[in-house]
mmCIF file of C-alpha atoms in Angstrom:
data_model
loop_
_atom_site.group_PDB
_atom_site.id
_atom_site.type_symbol
_atom_site.label_atom_id
_atom_site.label_comp_id
_atom_site.label_asym_id
_atom_site.label_seq_id
_atom_site.Cartn_x
_atom_site.Cartn_y
_atom_site.Cartn_z
ATOM 1 C CA UNK A 1 0.105 -0.014 -0.190
ATOM 2 C CA UNK A 2 2.950 2.467 0.816
ATOM 3 C CA UNK A 3 4.411 1.624 -2.544
ATOM 4 C CA UNK A 4 1.596 2.271 -4.077
ATOM 5 C CA UNK A 5 1.262 5.483 -2.807
ATOM 6 C CA UNK A 6 4.771 6.846 -3.076
ATOM 7 C CA UNK A 7 4.508 5.492 -7.258
ATOM 8 C CA UNK A 8 1.584 7.437 -7.462
ATOM 9 C CA UNK A 9 3.098 10.300 -5.803
ATOM 10 C CA UNK A 10 6.000 10.358 -7.874
ATOM 11 C CA UNK A 11 4.345 10.129 -11.065
ATOM 12 C CA UNK A 12 2.635 12.810 -10.168
ATOM 13 C CA UNK A 13 5.739 15.362 -9.650
ATOM 14 C CA UNK A 14 7.481 13.662 -12.433
ATOM 15 C CA UNK A 15 3.799 14.517 -14.683
ATOM 16 C CA UNK A 16 3.937 18.432 -12.791
ATOM 17 C CA UNK A 17 7.209 18.697 -13.617
ATOM 18 C CA UNK A 18 7.724 17.275 -17.955
ATOM 19 C CA UNK A 19 4.220 19.986 -18.169
ATOM 20 C CA UNK A 20 5.821 22.987 -17.278
ATOM 21 C CA UNK A 21 8.660 22.342 -19.803
ATOM 22 C CA UNK A 22 5.919 22.588 -22.478
ATOM 23 C CA UNK A 23 3.295 24.245 -21.664
ATOM 24 C CA UNK A 24 3.622 26.607 -24.190
ATOM 25 C CA UNK A 25 2.927 24.215 -26.681
ATOM 26 C CA UNK A 26 -0.661 22.589 -26.470
ATOM 27 C CA UNK A 27 -0.088 20.240 -28.180
ATOM 28 C CA UNK A 28 3.409 18.306 -27.182
ATOM 29 C CA UNK A 29 1.889 18.658 -23.474
ATOM 30 C CA UNK A 30 -0.972 16.279 -24.310
ATOM 31 C CA UNK A 31 1.489 13.529 -25.210
ATOM 32 C CA UNK A 32 3.066 14.251 -22.450
ATOM 33 C CA UNK A 33 0.884 13.885 -20.349
ATOM 34 C CA UNK A 34 -1.115 11.018 -22.874
ATOM 35 C CA UNK A 35 2.139 9.210 -22.011
ATOM 36 C CA UNK A 36 2.666 9.606 -18.987
ATOM 37 C CA UNK A 37 -1.267 8.326 -17.815
ATOM 38 C CA UNK A 38 0.559 5.203 -19.822
ATOM 39 C CA UNK A 39 2.965 4.446 -18.159
ATOM 40 C CA UNK A 40 2.338 5.908 -13.947
ATOM 41 C CA UNK A 41 -1.775 3.100 -15.176
ATOM 42 C CA UNK A 42 1.290 -0.067 -16.355
ATOM 43 C CA UNK A 43 3.238 0.875 -13.190
ATOM 44 C CA UNK A 44 0.106 1.048 -10.031
ATOM 45 C CA UNK A 45 -0.424 -2.809 -12.012
ATOM 46 C CA UNK A 46 2.109 -4.164 -11.924
ATOM 47 C CA UNK A 47 2.427 -2.799 -8.171
ATOM 48 C CA UNK A 48 -0.909 -4.585 -7.474
ATOM 49 C CA UNK A 49 -0.472 -8.293 -9.454
ATOM 50 C CA UNK A 50 0.086 -10.173 -5.827
ATOM 51 C CA UNK A 51 -3.799 -8.466 -4.789
ATOM 52 C CA UNK A 52 -6.999 -10.364 -5.811
ATOM 53 C CA UNK A 53 -8.528 -6.245 -5.960
ATOM 54 C CA UNK A 54 -6.893 -2.492 -7.983
ATOM 55 C CA UNK A 55 -6.553 0.061 -5.506
ATOM 56 C CA UNK A 56 -6.759 2.658 -7.991
ATOM 57 C CA UNK A 57 -6.428 2.797 -12.016
ATOM 58 C CA UNK A 58 -5.966 6.491 -13.198
ATOM 59 C CA UNK A 59 -7.604 8.328 -16.617
ATOM 60 C CA UNK A 60 -6.115 11.090 -17.828
ATOM 61 C CA UNK A 61 -8.883 13.333 -19.075
ATOM 62 C CA UNK A 62 -8.599 14.099 -22.635
ATOM 63 C CA UNK A 63 -7.118 17.267 -23.451
ATOM 64 C CA UNK A 64 -10.183 20.728 -24.209
ATOM 65 C CA UNK A 65 -8.216 21.284 -27.167
ATOM 66 C CA UNK A 66 -7.468 18.894 -28.148
ATOM 67 C CA UNK A 67 -11.061 17.655 -28.266
ATOM 68 C CA UNK A 68 -11.851 21.459 -29.570
ATOM 69 C CA UNK A 69 -9.983 19.741 -32.959
ATOM 70 C CA UNK A 70 -12.178 16.469 -32.904
ATOM 71 C CA UNK A 71 -15.244 18.396 -32.938
ATOM 72 C CA UNK A 72 -14.520 20.343 -35.526
ATOM 73 C CA UNK A 73 -13.221 17.209 -37.290
ATOM 74 C CA UNK A 74 -17.094 15.428 -36.493
ATOM 75 C CA UNK A 75 -18.844 18.485 -37.490
ATOM 76 C CA UNK A 76 -16.831 18.832 -41.069
ATOM 77 C CA UNK A 77 -17.724 14.976 -41.960
ATOM 78 C CA UNK A 78 -21.005 15.259 -40.561
ATOM 79 C CA UNK A 79 -22.235 18.592 -41.101
ATOM 80 C CA UNK A 80 -22.435 19.720 -44.634
ATOM 81 C CA UNK A 81 -25.631 18.689 -46.237
ATOM 82 C CA UNK A 82 -26.923 15.369 -47.520
ATOM 83 C CA UNK A 83 -28.811 14.454 -50.261
ATOM 84 C CA UNK A 84 -31.341 11.642 -48.968
ATOM 85 C CA UNK A 85 -34.073 10.136 -50.037
ATOM 86 C CA UNK A 86 -36.814 12.799 -49.327
ATOM 87 C CA UNK A 87 -34.723 15.519 -50.837
ATOM 88 C CA UNK A 88 -33.990 13.984 -53.754
ATOM 89 C CA UNK A 89 -38.165 12.658 -53.652
ATOM 90 C CA UNK A 90 -38.466 16.715 -53.397
ATOM 91 C CA UNK A 91 -36.414 17.844 -56.884
ATOM 92 C CA UNK A 92 -37.746 15.775 -58.566
ATOM 93 C CA UNK A 93 -40.915 16.371 -58.327
ATOM 94 C CA UNK A 94 -41.149 19.578 -59.521
ATOM 95 C CA UNK A 95 -39.079 18.250 -63.290
ATOM 96 C CA UNK A 96 -42.136 15.950 -63.783
ATOM 97 C CA UNK A 97 -45.154 17.480 -62.619
ATOM 98 C CA UNK A 98 -44.053 20.659 -65.169
ATOM 99 C CA UNK A 99 -43.565 17.734 -67.927
ATOM 100 C CA UNK A 100 -46.803 16.656 -66.706
ATOM 101 C CA UNK A 101 -47.824 20.143 -66.877
ATOM 102 C CA UNK A 102 -46.751 20.826 -70.465
ATOM 103 C CA UNK A 103 -47.635 17.550 -71.841
ATOM 104 C CA UNK A 104 -51.466 18.862 -70.789
ATOM 105 C CA UNK A 105 -51.144 22.125 -72.051
ATOM 106 C CA UNK A 106 -50.653 19.741 -75.974
ATOM 107 C CA UNK A 107 -53.429 17.585 -74.837
ATOM 108 C CA UNK A 108 -55.785 21.171 -75.155
ATOM 109 C CA UNK A 109 -54.136 22.191 -78.226
ATOM 110 C CA UNK A 110 -54.993 18.733 -79.452
ATOM 111 C CA UNK A 111 -58.824 18.291 -78.205
ATOM 112 C CA UNK A 112 -59.145 22.624 -78.606
ATOM 113 C CA UNK A 113 -58.462 21.334 -82.617
ATOM 114 C CA UNK A 114 -60.827 18.828 -82.893
ATOM 115 C CA UNK A 115 -63.794 19.740 -80.952
ATOM 116 C CA UNK A 116 -63.412 23.181 -83.774
ATOM 117 C CA UNK A 117 -63.138 20.251 -86.784
ATOM 118 C CA UNK A 118 -65.799 18.395 -85.728
ATOM 119 C CA UNK A 119 -68.327 21.492 -85.246
ATOM 120 C CA UNK A 120 -66.806 21.994 -88.885
ATOM 121 C CA UNK A 121 -68.502 19.448 -90.185
ATOM 122 C CA UNK A 122 -71.413 19.513 -88.083
ATOM 123 C CA UNK A 123 -72.202 23.390 -89.882
ATOM 124 C CA UNK A 124 -72.792 20.625 -93.352
ATOM 125 C CA UNK A 125 -76.003 20.072 -94.382
ATOM 126 C CA UNK A 126 -77.003 16.309 -94.539
ATOM 127 C CA UNK A 127 -75.062 14.187 -97.055
ATOM 128 C CA UNK A 128 -77.175 10.544 -98.194
ATOM 129 C CA UNK A 129 -75.743 7.660 -97.143
ATOM 130 C CA UNK A 130 -74.036 5.409 -99.496
ATOM 131 C CA UNK A 131 -75.784 2.009 -99.726
ATOM 132 C CA UNK A 132 -72.123 0.619 -98.758
ATOM 133 C CA UNK A 133 -70.409 1.549 -96.784
ATOM 134 C CA UNK A 134 -66.286 2.479 -96.510
ATOM 135 C CA UNK A 135 -65.333 1.362 -92.731
ATOM 136 C CA UNK A 136 -62.315 2.551 -93.291
ATOM 137 C CA UNK A 137 -63.669 5.966 -93.959
ATOM 138 C CA UNK A 138 -65.865 6.525 -90.414
ATOM 139 C CA UNK A 139 -63.970 7.878 -88.636
ATOM 140 C CA UNK A 140 -62.983 10.978 -91.940
ATOM 141 C CA UNK A 141 -67.196 11.807 -91.499
ATOM 142 C CA UNK A 142 -67.767 11.036 -87.527
ATOM 143 C CA UNK A 143 -69.884 13.566 -86.934
ATOM 144 C CA UNK A 144 -70.814 14.167 -90.253
ATOM 145 C CA UNK A 145 -75.073 14.936 -90.877
ATOM 146 C CA UNK A 146 -75.950 11.479 -92.422
ATOM 147 C CA UNK A 147 -79.598 11.109 -94.185
ATOM 148 C CA UNK A 148 -81.581 7.633 -94.446
ATOM 149 C CA UNK A 149 -84.766 6.443 -95.303
ATOM 150 C CA UNK A 150 -86.374 2.646 -94.573
ATOM 151 C CA UNK A 151 -88.043 0.909 -91.695
ATOM 152 C CA UNK A 152 -86.658 0.633 -88.119
ATOM 153 C CA UNK A 153 -86.402 -3.056 -86.326
ATOM 154 C CA UNK A 154 -88.097 -3.077 -83.517
ATOM 155 C CA UNK A 155 -87.483 -6.615 -82.894
ATOM 156 C CA UNK A 156 -84.028 -6.765 -82.731
ATOM 157 C CA UNK A 157 -84.174 -3.566 -80.035
ATOM 158 C CA UNK A 158 -80.427 -3.360 -77.814
ATOM 159 C CA UNK A 159 -80.434 -1.671 -75.431
ATOM 160 C CA UNK A 160 -77.480 0.080 -73.812
ATOM 161 C CA UNK A 161 -76.768 0.947 -70.366
ATOM 162 C CA UNK A 162 -77.528 1.169 -68.087
ATOM 163 C CA UNK A 163 -76.763 4.727 -68.833
ATOM 164 C CA UNK A 164 -77.490 8.470 -67.134
ATOM 165 C CA UNK A 165 -78.469 11.822 -68.281
ATOM 166 C CA UNK A 166 -77.964 15.190 -67.244
ATOM 167 C CA UNK A 167 -79.655 14.973 -64.457
ATOM 168 C CA UNK A 168 -77.957 11.617 -62.842
ATOM 169 C CA UNK A 169 -81.578 9.757 -64.336
ATOM 170 C CA UNK A 170 -81.023 5.815 -64.851
ATOM 171 C CA UNK A 171 -82.052 4.060 -68.548
ATOM 172 C CA UNK A 172 -80.855 2.828 -71.758
ATOM 173 C CA UNK A 173 -80.137 4.160 -74.495
ATOM 174 C CA UNK A 174 -82.477 2.468 -77.660
ATOM 175 C CA UNK A 175 -79.552 0.717 -80.409
ATOM 176 C CA UNK A 176 -82.495 -0.228 -83.432
ATOM 177 C CA UNK A 177 -81.123 -2.572 -86.293
ATOM 178 C CA UNK A 178 -82.361 -0.071 -89.463
ATOM 179 C CA UNK A 179 -83.945 -1.601 -92.627
ATOM 180 C CA UNK A 180 -83.140 1.065 -95.617
ATOM 181 C CA UNK A 181 -85.048 0.644 -98.684
ATOM 182 C CA UNK A 182 -81.921 -0.357 -100.984
ATOM 183 C CA UNK A 183 -81.942 -3.457 -99.014
ATOM 184 C CA UNK A 184 -78.775 -3.020 -96.521
ATOM 185 C CA UNK A 185 -79.055 -2.630 -93.085
ATOM 186 C CA UNK A 186 -77.459 -0.212 -90.201
ATOM 187 C CA UNK A 187 -77.493 -0.010 -86.581
ATOM 188 C CA UNK A 188 -79.016 3.839 -85.887
ATOM 189 C CA UNK A 189 -79.046 5.032 -81.996
ATOM 190 C CA UNK A 190 -82.698 6.503 -81.137
ATOM 191 C CA UNK A 191 -81.564 7.781 -77.531
ATOM 192 C CA UNK A 192 -82.484 7.261 -74.067
ATOM 193 C CA UNK A 193 -85.877 6.111 -72.719
ATOM 194 C CA UNK A 194 -85.507 6.574 -67.775
ATOM 195 C CA UNK A 195 -85.688 2.544 -66.942
ATOM 196 C CA UNK A 196 -89.183 2.509 -66.296
ATOM 197 C CA UNK A 197 -89.589 2.115 -69.860
ATOM 198 C CA UNK A 198 -87.388 -0.278 -70.654
ATOM 199 C CA UNK A 199 -90.367 -2.951 -71.522
ATOM 200 C CA UNK A 200 -91.431 -1.784 -75.215
ATOM 201 C CA UNK A 201 -94.702 -3.069 -74.026
ATOM 202 C CA UNK A 202 -95.054 0.651 -71.800
ATOM 203 C CA UNK A 203 -93.928 2.732 -74.671
ATOM 204 C CA UNK A 204 -95.339 1.857 -77.520
ATOM 205 C CA UNK A 205 -96.531 5.144 -78.500
ATOM 206 C CA UNK A 206 -92.148 5.590 -79.101
ATOM 207 C CA UNK A 207 -92.002 2.554 -81.113
ATOM 208 C CA UNK A 208 -92.058 4.697 -84.842
ATOM 209 C CA UNK A 209 -94.159 2.625 -88.026
ATOM 210 C CA UNK A 210 -93.247 2.228 -91.505
ATOM 211 C CA UNK A 211 -91.444 3.770 -93.553
ATOM 212 C CA UNK A 212 -88.975 7.152 -91.948
ATOM 213 C CA UNK A 213 -86.688 8.625 -93.082
ATOM 214 C CA UNK A 214 -84.600 9.411 -90.471
ATOM 215 C CA UNK A 215 -81.176 12.180 -90.370
ATOM 216 C CA UNK A 216 -77.915 11.995 -87.911
ATOM 217 C CA UNK A 217 -74.479 11.949 -86.564
ATOM 218 C CA UNK A 218 -71.781 9.402 -88.166
ATOM 219 C CA UNK A 219 -70.838 7.915 -85.671
ATOM 220 C CA UNK A 220 -67.955 5.207 -84.572
ATOM 221 C CA UNK A 221 -68.423 2.813 -81.945
ATOM 222 C CA UNK A 222 -66.954 3.896 -78.317
ATOM 223 C CA UNK A 223 -64.508 2.363 -75.899
ATOM 224 C CA UNK A 224 -64.674 0.532 -72.469
ATOM 225 C CA UNK A 225 -65.046 4.138 -69.752
ATOM 226 C CA UNK A 226 -62.931 2.033 -66.870
ATOM 227 C CA UNK A 227 -62.176 -1.313 -66.541
ATOM 228 C CA UNK A 228 -65.125 -1.036 -63.742
ATOM 229 C CA UNK A 229 -67.695 -1.644 -66.717
ATOM 230 C CA UNK A 230 -68.863 -5.272 -67.007
ATOM 231 C CA UNK A 231 -67.957 -6.909 -70.218
ATOM 232 C CA UNK A 232 -70.821 -6.924 -72.805
ATOM 233 C CA UNK A 233 -72.595 -10.014 -73.130
ATOM 234 C CA UNK A 234 -74.542 -10.722 -76.517
ATOM 235 C CA UNK A 235 -75.632 -15.060 -75.722
ATOM 236 C CA UNK A 236 -77.810 -12.288 -72.676
ATOM 237 C CA UNK A 237 -78.147 -9.106 -74.969
ATOM 238 C CA UNK A 238 -76.614 -7.501 -71.974
ATOM 239 C CA UNK A 239 -74.621 -4.401 -73.138
ATOM 240 C CA UNK A 240 -72.796 -2.175 -71.446
ATOM 241 C CA UNK A 241 -70.616 -0.157 -74.133
ATOM 242 C CA UNK A 242 -71.063 0.737 -77.762
ATOM 243 C CA UNK A 243 -69.617 -2.205 -79.399
ATOM 244 C CA UNK A 244 -70.967 -1.351 -83.447
ATOM 245 C CA UNK A 245 -69.253 -4.982 -84.127
ATOM 246 C CA UNK A 246 -70.095 -7.099 -82.096
ATOM 247 C CA UNK A 247 -74.035 -5.063 -82.252
ATOM 248 C CA UNK A 248 -73.972 -5.290 -86.631
ATOM 249 C CA UNK A 249 -73.401 -9.245 -85.783
ATOM 250 C CA UNK A 250 -75.600 -10.068 -84.175
ATOM 251 C CA UNK A 251 -78.529 -8.570 -86.107
ATOM 252 C CA UNK A 252 -76.809 -8.823 -89.512
ATOM 253 C CA UNK A 253 -76.239 -4.817 -90.549
ATOM 254 C CA UNK A 254 -73.311 -3.193 -91.684
ATOM 255 C CA UNK A 255 -70.958 -1.799 -88.066
ATOM 256 C CA UNK A 256 -72.260 1.357 -89.316
ATOM 257 C CA UNK A 257 -73.341 4.199 -86.234
ATOM 258 C CA UNK A 258 -75.763 6.713 -86.447
ATOM 259 C CA UNK A 259 -76.688 8.699 -84.447
ATOM 260 C CA UNK A 260 -80.240 10.113 -83.872
ATOM 261 C CA UNK A 261 -80.098 13.981 -83.627
ATOM 262 C CA UNK A 262 -83.334 15.984 -81.416
ATOM 263 C CA UNK A 263 -83.218 20.281 -81.095
ATOM 264 C CA UNK A 264 -85.275 20.839 -78.049
ATOM 265 C CA UNK A 265 -85.063 23.028 -75.182
ATOM 266 C CA UNK A 266 -84.091 20.800 -72.147
ATOM 267 C CA UNK A 267 -86.719 22.369 -70.222
ATOM 268 C CA UNK A 268 -89.646 20.492 -73.132
ATOM 269 C CA UNK A 269 -88.041 17.345 -72.941
ATOM 270 C CA UNK A 270 -90.148 15.380 -69.868
ATOM 271 C CA UNK A 271 -93.213 17.458 -71.881
ATOM 272 C CA UNK A 272 -92.301 16.563 -75.293
ATOM 273 C CA UNK A 273 -90.240 13.410 -75.574
ATOM 274 C CA UNK A 274 -90.560 11.313 -72.522
ATOM 275 C CA UNK A 275 -94.206 11.274 -71.702
ATOM 276 C CA UNK A 276 -94.914 9.787 -74.307
ATOM 277 C CA UNK A 277 -92.455 7.676 -74.984
ATOM 278 C CA UNK A 278 -90.477 9.055 -77.481
ATOM 279 C CA UNK A 279 -86.265 8.102 -77.295
ATOM 280 C CA UNK A 280 -84.377 11.418 -76.269
ATOM 281 C CA UNK A 281 -81.721 12.021 -78.881
ATOM 282 C CA UNK A 282 -78.774 13.962 -78.767
ATOM 283 C CA UNK A 283 -78.323 17.455 -78.703
ATOM 284 C CA UNK A 284 -76.877 19.566 -82.018
ATOM 285 C CA UNK A 285 -73.780 20.483 -80.493
ATOM 286 C CA UNK A 286 -69.653 18.613 -79.468
ATOM 287 C CA UNK A 287 -69.955 16.568 -76.702
ATOM 288 C CA UNK A 288 -66.475 16.486 -75.707
ATOM 289 C CA UNK A 289 -64.729 16.842 -72.456
ATOM 290 C CA UNK A 290 -62.710 19.650 -72.216
ATOM 291 C CA UNK A 291 -61.092 19.162 -68.711
ATOM 292 C CA UNK A 292 -57.357 20.200 -69.818
ATOM 293 C CA UNK A 293 -57.474 23.352 -68.348
ATOM 294 C CA UNK A 294 -57.890 22.277 -64.574
ATOM 295 C CA UNK A 295 -55.076 19.824 -65.522
ATOM 296 C CA UNK A 296 -52.799 22.585 -66.954
ATOM 297 C CA UNK A 297 -53.635 24.823 -63.430
ATOM 298 C CA UNK A 298 -53.137 21.827 -60.922
ATOM 299 C CA UNK A 299 -49.643 20.051 -62.182
ATOM 300 C CA UNK A 300 -48.092 23.811 -62.638
ATOM 301 C CA UNK A 301 -48.827 24.732 -59.483
ATOM 302 C CA UNK A 302 -47.616 21.410 -58.781
ATOM 303 C CA UNK A 303 -44.700 23.165 -59.186
ATOM 304 C CA UNK A 304 -44.357 25.811 -58.713
ATOM 305 C CA UNK A 305 -45.210 25.705 -54.515
ATOM 306 C CA UNK A 306 -42.622 22.033 -55.245
ATOM 307 C CA UNK A 307 -39.787 24.327 -56.011
ATOM 308 C CA UNK A 308 -40.792 26.436 -52.870
ATOM 309 C CA UNK A 309 -40.280 24.004 -50.779
ATOM 310 C CA UNK A 310 -37.161 23.211 -52.300
ATOM 311 C CA UNK A 311 -35.937 26.031 -51.788
ATOM 312 C CA UNK A 312 -36.721 26.512 -48.833
ATOM 313 C CA UNK A 313 -35.799 23.630 -47.369
ATOM 314 C CA UNK A 314 -31.962 23.821 -49.432
ATOM 315 C CA UNK A 315 -32.253 27.281 -47.942
ATOM 316 C CA UNK A 316 -32.213 26.274 -44.420
ATOM 317 C CA UNK A 317 -28.848 25.990 -42.536
ATOM 318 C CA UNK A 318 -27.554 21.525 -42.257
ATOM 319 C CA UNK A 319 -27.785 19.837 -38.379
ATOM 320 C CA UNK A 320 -25.724 20.553 -36.792
ATOM 321 C CA UNK A 321 -24.684 17.215 -34.802
ATOM 322 C CA UNK A 322 -24.514 18.025 -31.285
ATOM 323 C CA UNK A 323 -20.885 16.962 -29.239
ATOM 324 C CA UNK A 324 -20.892 17.177 -25.534
ATOM 325 C CA UNK A 325 -18.643 19.605 -24.296
ATOM 326 C CA UNK A 326 -15.685 18.009 -22.032
ATOM 327 C CA UNK A 327 -14.478 19.860 -18.940
ATOM 328 C CA UNK A 328 -11.028 19.077 -18.697
ATOM 329 C CA UNK A 329 -9.543 17.457 -15.498
ATOM 330 C CA UNK A 330 -7.134 18.564 -13.590
ATOM 331 C CA UNK A 331 -4.615 16.191 -11.242
#
């Protein structure tokens, strides 16, 4: 015990002497203190190796100046801004939304040109429909007014739906084969009837008999609105989308669709048509949805918003790694 105490006292005396010689150079002072601490620790361990318990261990504290240099190194390595997944994703958002907005601008121009072209076709006078229609040219004449003469085949009537009108009332569109006087047969989309008049027995007045002349728009078929729309079932005469090819095959007709026009004000539709069992035909205007302006505003707004968020994020100072400061211990 006395030997260990004497050794520790001698070690502190030597440390004080060495510190006085290197007091002008902080780095040398730290090196000397570290070397002395290691030597003193080994000396104490040797003196107490024959005992079961170590009397004491000298554990020096690091120099505050050395610790400050270590802290600066840590800040230089970890204090800079990191491009993590969130930052990278936020940086990509303005690029993607700007591209989508620009694409919608192009779609808007295309839709406006299409509507103007179709309106110009509808303004032309009706033309007789040829006996044999070139199916490859129908798309070029879509929305063109045509005239056909013949009689309706109500026994082959097809119900398309259920579909709703502008007021949300459910019902069905009537697709009736039309035998022309020249011997050919086409499909005529007569119009819409409410669900309670689905059965022909409830709308006998609207079943036109004899030879008539029909004026309407030349149309193509239509695609399914979405994957939620069921598939057509010709065997059960269930039709959810206008498939001109399949309907023509079932009725032995040409896959040509003429949509009847009824230019009647909306407030007279019920009294003049529905109450008299007459199908409600389409209005003589182009009914194409054009929501591209709303999409443009949405995408460009998101582009501006995400750009502002990215700017704020990049301007914010990066978080500093907090390291506790350790006070020097005087021995």
